[in-house]
Coordinates of C-alpha atoms in Angstrom, one line a residue:
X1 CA -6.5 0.4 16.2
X2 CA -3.0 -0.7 15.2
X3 CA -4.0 -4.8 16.6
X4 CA -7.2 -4.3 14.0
X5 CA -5.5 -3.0 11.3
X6 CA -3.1 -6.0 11.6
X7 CA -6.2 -8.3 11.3
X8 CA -7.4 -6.1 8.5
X9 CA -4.2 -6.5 6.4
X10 CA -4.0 -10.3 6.5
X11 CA -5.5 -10.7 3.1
X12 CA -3.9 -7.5 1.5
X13 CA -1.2 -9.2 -0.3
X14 CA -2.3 -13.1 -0.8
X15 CA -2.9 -12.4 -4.1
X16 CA 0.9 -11.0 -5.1
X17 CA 2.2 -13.5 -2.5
X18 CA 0.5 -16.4 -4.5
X19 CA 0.8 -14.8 -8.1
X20 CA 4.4 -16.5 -9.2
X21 CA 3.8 -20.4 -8.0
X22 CA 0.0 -20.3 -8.1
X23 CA -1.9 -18.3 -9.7
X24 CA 0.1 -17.7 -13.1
X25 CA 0.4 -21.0 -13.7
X26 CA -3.1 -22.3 -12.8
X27 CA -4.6 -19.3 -14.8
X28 CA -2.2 -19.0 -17.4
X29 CA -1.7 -15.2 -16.8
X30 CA 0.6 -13.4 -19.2
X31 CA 2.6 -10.3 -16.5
X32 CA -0.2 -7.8 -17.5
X33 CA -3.3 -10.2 -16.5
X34 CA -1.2 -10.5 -13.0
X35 CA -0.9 -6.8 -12.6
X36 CA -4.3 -6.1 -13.9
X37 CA -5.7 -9.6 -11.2
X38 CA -3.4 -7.9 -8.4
X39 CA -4.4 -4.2 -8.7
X40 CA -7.9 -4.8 -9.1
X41 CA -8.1 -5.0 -5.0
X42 CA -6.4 -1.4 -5.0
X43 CA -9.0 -0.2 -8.1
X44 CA -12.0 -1.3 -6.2
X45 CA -10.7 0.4 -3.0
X46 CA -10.0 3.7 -5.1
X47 CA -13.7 3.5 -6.3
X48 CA -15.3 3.5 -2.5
X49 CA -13.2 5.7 -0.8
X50 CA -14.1 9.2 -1.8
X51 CA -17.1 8.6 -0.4
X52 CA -16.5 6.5 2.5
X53 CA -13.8 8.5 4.2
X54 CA -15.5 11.8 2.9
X55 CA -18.5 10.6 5.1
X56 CA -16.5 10.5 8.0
X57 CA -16.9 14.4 7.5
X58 CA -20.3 13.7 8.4
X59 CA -20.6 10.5 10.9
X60 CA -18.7 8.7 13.1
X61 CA -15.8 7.0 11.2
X62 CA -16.6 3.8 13.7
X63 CA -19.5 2.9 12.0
X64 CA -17.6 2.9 8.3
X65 CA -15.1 0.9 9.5
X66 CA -17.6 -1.7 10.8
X67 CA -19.3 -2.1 7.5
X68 CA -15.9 -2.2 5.8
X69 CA -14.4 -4.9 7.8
X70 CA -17.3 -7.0 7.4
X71 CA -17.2 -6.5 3.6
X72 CA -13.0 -7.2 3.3
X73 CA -13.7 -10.2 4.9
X74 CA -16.4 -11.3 2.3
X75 CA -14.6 -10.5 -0.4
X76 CA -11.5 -12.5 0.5
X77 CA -13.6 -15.5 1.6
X78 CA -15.4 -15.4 -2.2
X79 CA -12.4 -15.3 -3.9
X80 CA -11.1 -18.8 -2.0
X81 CA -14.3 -20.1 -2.5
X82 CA -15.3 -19.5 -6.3
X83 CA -12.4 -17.6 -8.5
X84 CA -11.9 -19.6 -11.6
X85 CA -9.5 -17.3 -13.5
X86 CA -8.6 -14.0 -14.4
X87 CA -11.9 -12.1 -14.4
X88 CA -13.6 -13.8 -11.6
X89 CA -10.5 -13.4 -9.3
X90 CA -10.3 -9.3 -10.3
X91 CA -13.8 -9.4 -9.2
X92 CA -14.3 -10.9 -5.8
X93 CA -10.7 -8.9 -5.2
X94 CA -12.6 -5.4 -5.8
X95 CA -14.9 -6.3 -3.4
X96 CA -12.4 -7.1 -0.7
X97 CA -10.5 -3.6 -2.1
X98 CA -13.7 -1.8 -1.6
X99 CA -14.6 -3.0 2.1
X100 CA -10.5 -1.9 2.9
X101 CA -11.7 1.7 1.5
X102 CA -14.1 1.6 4.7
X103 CA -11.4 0.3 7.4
X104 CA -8.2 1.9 6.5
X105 CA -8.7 5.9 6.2
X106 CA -11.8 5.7 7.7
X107 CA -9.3 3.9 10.6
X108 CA -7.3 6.8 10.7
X109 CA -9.9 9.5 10.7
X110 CA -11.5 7.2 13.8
X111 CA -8.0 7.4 15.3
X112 CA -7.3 10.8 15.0
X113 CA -10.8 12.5 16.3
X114 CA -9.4 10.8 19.7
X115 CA -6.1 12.0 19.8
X116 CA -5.4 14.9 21.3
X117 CA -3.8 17.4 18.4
X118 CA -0.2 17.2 20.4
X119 CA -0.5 13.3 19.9
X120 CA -1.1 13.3 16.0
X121 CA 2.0 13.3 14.1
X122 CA 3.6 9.7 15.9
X123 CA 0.6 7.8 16.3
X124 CA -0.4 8.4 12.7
X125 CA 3.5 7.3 11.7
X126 CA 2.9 4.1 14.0
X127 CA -0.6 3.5 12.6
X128 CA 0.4 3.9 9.0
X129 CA 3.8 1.9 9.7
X130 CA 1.6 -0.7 11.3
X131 CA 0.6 -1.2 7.7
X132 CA 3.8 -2.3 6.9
X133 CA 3.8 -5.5 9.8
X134 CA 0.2 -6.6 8.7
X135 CA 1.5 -6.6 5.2
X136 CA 4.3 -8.5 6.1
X137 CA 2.1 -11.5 8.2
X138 CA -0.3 -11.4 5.0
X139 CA 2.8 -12.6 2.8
X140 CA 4.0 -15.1 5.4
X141 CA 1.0 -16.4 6.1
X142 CA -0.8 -16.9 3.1
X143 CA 2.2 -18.9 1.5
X144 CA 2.3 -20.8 4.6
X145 CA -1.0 -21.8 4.4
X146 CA -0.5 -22.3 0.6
X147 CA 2.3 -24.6 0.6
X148 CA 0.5 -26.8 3.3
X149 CA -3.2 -26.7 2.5
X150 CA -3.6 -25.0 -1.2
X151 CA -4.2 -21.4 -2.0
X152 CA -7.7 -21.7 -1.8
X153 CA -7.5 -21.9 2.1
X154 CA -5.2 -19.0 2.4
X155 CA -7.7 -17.2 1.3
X156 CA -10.3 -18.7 3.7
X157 CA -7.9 -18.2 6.5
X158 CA -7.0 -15.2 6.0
X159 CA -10.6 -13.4 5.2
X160 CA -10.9 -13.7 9.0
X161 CA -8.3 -11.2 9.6
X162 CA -10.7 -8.2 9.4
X163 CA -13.0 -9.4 11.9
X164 CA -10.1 -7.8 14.4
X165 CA -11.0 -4.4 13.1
X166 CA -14.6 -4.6 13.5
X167 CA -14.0 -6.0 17.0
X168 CA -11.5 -2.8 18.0
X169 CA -13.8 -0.5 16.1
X170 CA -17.0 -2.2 18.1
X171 CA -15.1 -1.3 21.1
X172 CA -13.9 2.3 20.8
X173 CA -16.2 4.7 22.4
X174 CA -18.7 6.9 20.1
X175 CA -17.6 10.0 19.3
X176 CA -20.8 12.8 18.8
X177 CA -22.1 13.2 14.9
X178 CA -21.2 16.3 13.7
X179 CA -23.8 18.9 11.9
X180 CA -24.7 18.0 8.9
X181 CA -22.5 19.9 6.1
X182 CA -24.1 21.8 3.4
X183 CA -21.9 21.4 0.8
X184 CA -22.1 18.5 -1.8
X185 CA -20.7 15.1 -0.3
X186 CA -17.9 14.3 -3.3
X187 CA -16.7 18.1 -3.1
X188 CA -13.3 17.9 -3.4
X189 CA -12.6 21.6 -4.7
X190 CA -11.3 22.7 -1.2
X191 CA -9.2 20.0 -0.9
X192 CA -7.6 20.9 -4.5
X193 CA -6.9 24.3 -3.7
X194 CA -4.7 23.2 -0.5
X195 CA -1.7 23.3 -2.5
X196 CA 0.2 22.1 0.8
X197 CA -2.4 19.6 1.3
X198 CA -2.2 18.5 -2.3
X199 CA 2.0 18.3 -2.6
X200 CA 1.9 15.4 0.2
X201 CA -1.2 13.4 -1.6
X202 CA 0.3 13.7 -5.1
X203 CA 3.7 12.3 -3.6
X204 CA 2.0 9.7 -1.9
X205 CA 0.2 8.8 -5.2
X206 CA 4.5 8.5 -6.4
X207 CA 5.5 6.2 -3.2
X208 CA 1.8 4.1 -3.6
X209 CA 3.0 3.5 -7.2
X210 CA 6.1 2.0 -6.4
X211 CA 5.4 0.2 -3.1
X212 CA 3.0 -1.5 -4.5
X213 CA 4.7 -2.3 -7.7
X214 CA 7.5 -4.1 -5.6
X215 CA 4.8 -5.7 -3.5
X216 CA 3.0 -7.2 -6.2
X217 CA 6.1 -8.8 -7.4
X218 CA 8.6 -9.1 -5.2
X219 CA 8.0 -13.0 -4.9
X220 CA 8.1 -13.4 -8.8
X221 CA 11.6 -11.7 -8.6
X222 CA 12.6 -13.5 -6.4
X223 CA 11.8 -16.3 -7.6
X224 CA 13.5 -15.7 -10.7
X225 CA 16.9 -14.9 -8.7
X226 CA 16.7 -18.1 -7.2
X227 CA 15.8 -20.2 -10.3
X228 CA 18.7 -18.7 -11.9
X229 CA 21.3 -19.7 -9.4
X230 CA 20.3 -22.0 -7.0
X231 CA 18.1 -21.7 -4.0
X232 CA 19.8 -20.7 -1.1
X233 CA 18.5 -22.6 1.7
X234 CA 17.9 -19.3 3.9
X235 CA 16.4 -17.2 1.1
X236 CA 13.2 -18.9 0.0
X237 CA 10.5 -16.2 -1.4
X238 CA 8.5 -16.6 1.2
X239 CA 11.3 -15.4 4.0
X240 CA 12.5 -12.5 1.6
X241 CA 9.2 -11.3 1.2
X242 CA 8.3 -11.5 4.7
X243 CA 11.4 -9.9 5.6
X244 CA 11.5 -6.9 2.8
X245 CA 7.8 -6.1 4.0
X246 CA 7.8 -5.9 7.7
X247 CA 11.3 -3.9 7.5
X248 CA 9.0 -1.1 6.4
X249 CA 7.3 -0.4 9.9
X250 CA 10.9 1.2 11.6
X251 CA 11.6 2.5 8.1
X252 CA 8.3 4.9 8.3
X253 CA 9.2 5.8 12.0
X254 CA 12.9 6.8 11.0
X255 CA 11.7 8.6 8.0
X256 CA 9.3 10.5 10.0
X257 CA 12.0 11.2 12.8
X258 CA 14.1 12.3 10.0
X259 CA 10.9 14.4 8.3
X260 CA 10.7 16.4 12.2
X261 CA 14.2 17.1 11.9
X262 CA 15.1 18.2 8.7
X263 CA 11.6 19.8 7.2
X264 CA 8.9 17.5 5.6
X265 CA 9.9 18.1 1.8
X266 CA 13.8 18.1 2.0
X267 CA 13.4 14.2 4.3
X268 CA 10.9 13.0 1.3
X269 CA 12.8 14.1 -1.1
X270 CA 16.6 13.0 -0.1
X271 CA 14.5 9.4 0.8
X272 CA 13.0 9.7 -3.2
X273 CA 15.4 10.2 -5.0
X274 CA 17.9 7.3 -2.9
X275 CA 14.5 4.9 -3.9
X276 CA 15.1 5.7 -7.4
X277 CA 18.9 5.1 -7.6
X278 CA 18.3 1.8 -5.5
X279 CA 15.9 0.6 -8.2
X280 CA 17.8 1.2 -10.7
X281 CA 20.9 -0.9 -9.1
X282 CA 18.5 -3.5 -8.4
X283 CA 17.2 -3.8 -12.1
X284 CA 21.0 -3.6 -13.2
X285 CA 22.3 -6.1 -11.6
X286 CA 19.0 -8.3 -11.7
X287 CA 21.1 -11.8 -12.9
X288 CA 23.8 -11.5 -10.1
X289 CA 23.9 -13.5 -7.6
X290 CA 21.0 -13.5 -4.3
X291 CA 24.0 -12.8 -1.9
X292 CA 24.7 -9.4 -4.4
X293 CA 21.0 -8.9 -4.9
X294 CA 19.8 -9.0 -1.7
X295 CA 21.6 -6.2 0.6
X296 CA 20.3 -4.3 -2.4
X297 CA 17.2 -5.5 -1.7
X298 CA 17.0 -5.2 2.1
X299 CA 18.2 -0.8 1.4
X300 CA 15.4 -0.8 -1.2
X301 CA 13.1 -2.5 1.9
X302 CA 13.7 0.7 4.0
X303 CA 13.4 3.3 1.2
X304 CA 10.3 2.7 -0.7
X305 CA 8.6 3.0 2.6
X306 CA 10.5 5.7 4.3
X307 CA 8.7 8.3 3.3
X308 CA 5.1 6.9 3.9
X309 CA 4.6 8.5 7.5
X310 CA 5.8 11.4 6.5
X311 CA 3.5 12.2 3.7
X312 CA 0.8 11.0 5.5
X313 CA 1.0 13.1 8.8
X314 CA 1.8 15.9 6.7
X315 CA -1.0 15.2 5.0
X316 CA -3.7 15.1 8.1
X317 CA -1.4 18.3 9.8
X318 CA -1.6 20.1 6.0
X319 CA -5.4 19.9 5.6
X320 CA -8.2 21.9 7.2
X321 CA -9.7 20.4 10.0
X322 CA -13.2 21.0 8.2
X323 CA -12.2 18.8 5.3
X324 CA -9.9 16.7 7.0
X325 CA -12.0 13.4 6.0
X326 CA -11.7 14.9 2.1
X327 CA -8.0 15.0 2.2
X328 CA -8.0 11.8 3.2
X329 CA -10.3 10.7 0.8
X330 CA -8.3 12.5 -2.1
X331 CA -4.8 11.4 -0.8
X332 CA -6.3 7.6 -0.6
X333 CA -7.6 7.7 -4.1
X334 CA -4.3 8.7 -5.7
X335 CA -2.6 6.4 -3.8
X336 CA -4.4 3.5 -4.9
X337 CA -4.7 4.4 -8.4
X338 CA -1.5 4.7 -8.4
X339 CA -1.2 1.6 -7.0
X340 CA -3.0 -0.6 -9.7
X341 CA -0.9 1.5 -12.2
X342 CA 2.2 0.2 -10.4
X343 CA 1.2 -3.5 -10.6
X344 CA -0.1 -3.4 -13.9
X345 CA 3.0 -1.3 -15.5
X346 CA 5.1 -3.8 -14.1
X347 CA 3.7 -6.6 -15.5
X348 CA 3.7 -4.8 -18.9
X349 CA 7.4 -4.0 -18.5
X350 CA 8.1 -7.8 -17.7
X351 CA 6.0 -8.8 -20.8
X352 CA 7.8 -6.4 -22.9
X353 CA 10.7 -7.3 -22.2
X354 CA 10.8 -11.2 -22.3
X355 CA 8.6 -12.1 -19.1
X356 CA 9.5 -12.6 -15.4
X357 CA 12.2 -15.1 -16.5
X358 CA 14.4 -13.1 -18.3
X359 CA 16.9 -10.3 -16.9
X360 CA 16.0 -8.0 -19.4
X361 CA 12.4 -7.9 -18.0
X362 CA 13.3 -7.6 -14.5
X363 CA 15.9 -4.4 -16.1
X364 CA 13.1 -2.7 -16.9
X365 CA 10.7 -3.4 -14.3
X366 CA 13.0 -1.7 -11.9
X367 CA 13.3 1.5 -14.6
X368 CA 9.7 1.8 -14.1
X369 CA 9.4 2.1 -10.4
X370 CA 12.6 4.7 -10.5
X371 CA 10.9 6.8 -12.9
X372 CA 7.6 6.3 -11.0
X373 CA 9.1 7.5 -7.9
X374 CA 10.6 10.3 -9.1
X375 CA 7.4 12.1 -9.6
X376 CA 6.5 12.6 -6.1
X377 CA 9.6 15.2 -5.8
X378 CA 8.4 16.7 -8.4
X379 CA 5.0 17.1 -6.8
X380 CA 6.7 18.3 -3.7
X381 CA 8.6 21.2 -5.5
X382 CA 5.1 22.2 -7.3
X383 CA 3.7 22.2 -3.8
X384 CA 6.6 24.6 -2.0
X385 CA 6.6 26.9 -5.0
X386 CA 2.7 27.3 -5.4
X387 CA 2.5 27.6 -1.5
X388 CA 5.4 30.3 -1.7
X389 CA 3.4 32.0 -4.4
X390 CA -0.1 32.5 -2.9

């Protein structure tokens, strides 16, 4: 499952990866056209996946994952075929969003009906941190094949990423149909009154905001850092990029290692509210030099993500096993609502303050994901205290 979500993740990020030396200036996108072009993958995901990994309530999650992978890689192969601009692009992009909604929770779900309940908490981590390596090949690939052949065939290459998912989900062994469930398909009232449940998917909603802020842009600041001072040789976008992406994978292990050992809410929280001050260094110091900017860089690589295993095995181990695909459902539609917030209110912070070539913009991009951030501890204290109270 990890191997196909790999294949499944190759065209996550081709459209931030290609944003700053492609598609800006070939489209003429102003920074909130960007955001809206880049979240509109994680808006057409939110809009499929309350019902897709809510079904896996009701079927075997193999059979959504198929359909999903299949429709991922269509939508990636449209958009290097026939986007002409802004609105075109946001469209094929939402289709390829909405075939992820059917491979990524419906992934896990598949996953964890064949673990044993002993097994769940690490091989989520890993499967969720495996996330973080497939996003990682998705930026260095796509620019590679960029550079060399055009963007239009990274897309092309890449849309046949998620035909490694359908092949792993083809192959894993069928696992019985459950009853069919009375209650309404989209009823998420259970789910809402988990207050436990609920404190881990609002503070995922917090860290999907701001991971995906930084992914949508991290070439484009980079790019700025290096167009203000010289390209270091060593430090091209592409390699930074790569770099700050796959770093995540052993930063969600750590973070969950650390989550076992000091209690779910006081690891997230400590991991938070470092993110935040990180950021704010970052958008500080945004016109130093690379060789300031990037150690910076490289802690912020291990903190946004840090805290995404965490939240999401205490997620699966916080919700009731009858509602289990629900959760899931609700935790992955706050996330990536969140996410298209987090690309689009970047790129609105970059307008507003200049554009991605100015300091002051990158100053207040940075403020944005801090303050973002810092809403998940919030969430988390809500949770403890609620749960405390009932």
């Amino acid at each position: 499952m990890c191997m196909g979500q790999l294949g499944s993740l190759l065209p996550h990020v081709v459209v931030p990866a290609l944003l700053a030396s492609f598609l800006i200036p070939e489209w003429q996108l102003s920074g909130a056209q960007a955001g809206l072009l880049s979240g509109s993958g994680a808006a057409g995901y939110m809009l499929a996946v309350p019902v897709l990994a809510t079904l896996t309530d009701r079927i075997d999650a193999r059979k959504i994952l198929i359909a999903g992978s299949a429709v991922s890689s269509l939508g990636t192969l449209l958009f290097g075929l026939f986007a002409t601009g802004l609105w075109s692009g946001a469209l094929f992009n939402a289709i390829a969003g909405i075939g992820f909604a059917g491979a990524y929770m419906p992934g896990l779900k598949a996953l964890t009906d064949r673990l044993a309940p002993g097994d769940s908490s690490r091989a989520v981590t890993l499967y969720t941190s495996s996330f973080s390596l497939g996003v990682g090949l998705s930026f260095l690939i796509s620019q590679l094949v960029a550079e060399n052949l055009g963007w239009r065939a990274a897309f092309l290459i890449t849309a046949l990423g998620p035909l490694m998912m359908l092949t792993a989900s083809a192959l894993l062994k069928p696992v019985e149909p459950k009853p069919a469930n009375s209650r309404p398909l989209l009823n998420f009232a259970p789910v809402v009154r988990n207050t436990n449940a609920m404190g881990f998917v609002l503070g995922y909603g917090a860290h999907c905001f701001e991971l995906y802020g930084i992914r949508t842009w991290i070439v484009a600041f980079w790019t700025f850092v290096i167009a203000s001072h010289g390209q270091p040789s060593v430090l091209t976008p592409l390699i930074v990029s790569f770099v700050f992406s796959i770093l995540a994978m052993p930063a969600s292990i750590l973070g969950n290692e650390l989550a076992l050992k000091l209690g779910r809410h006081r690891a997230i929280t400590l991991v938070m509210f470092s993110s935040a001050a990180v950021a704010l260094l970052i958008g500080i110091m945004s016109d130093k030099s690379p060789w300031l900017l990037l150690p910076l860089l490289l802690v912020y690589a291990v903190t946004v993500p840090a805290d995404s295993g965490a939240l999401t095995s205490g997620m699966t181990m916080a919700a009731d096993p009858e509602n289990r695909g629900a959760t899931m459902a609700m935790h992955s539609t706050v996330g990536f609502s969140l996410s298209a917030l987090g690309a689009w209110a970047l790129g609105v912070a970059l307008d507003a303050g200049g554009g991605p070539g100015n300091a002051t913009a990158w100053t207040g991009a940075f403020a944005v994901l801090a303050i973002g951030i810092l809403f998940g501890p919030l969430a988390l204290y809500w949770s403890r205290k609620a749960s405390l109270q009932t």
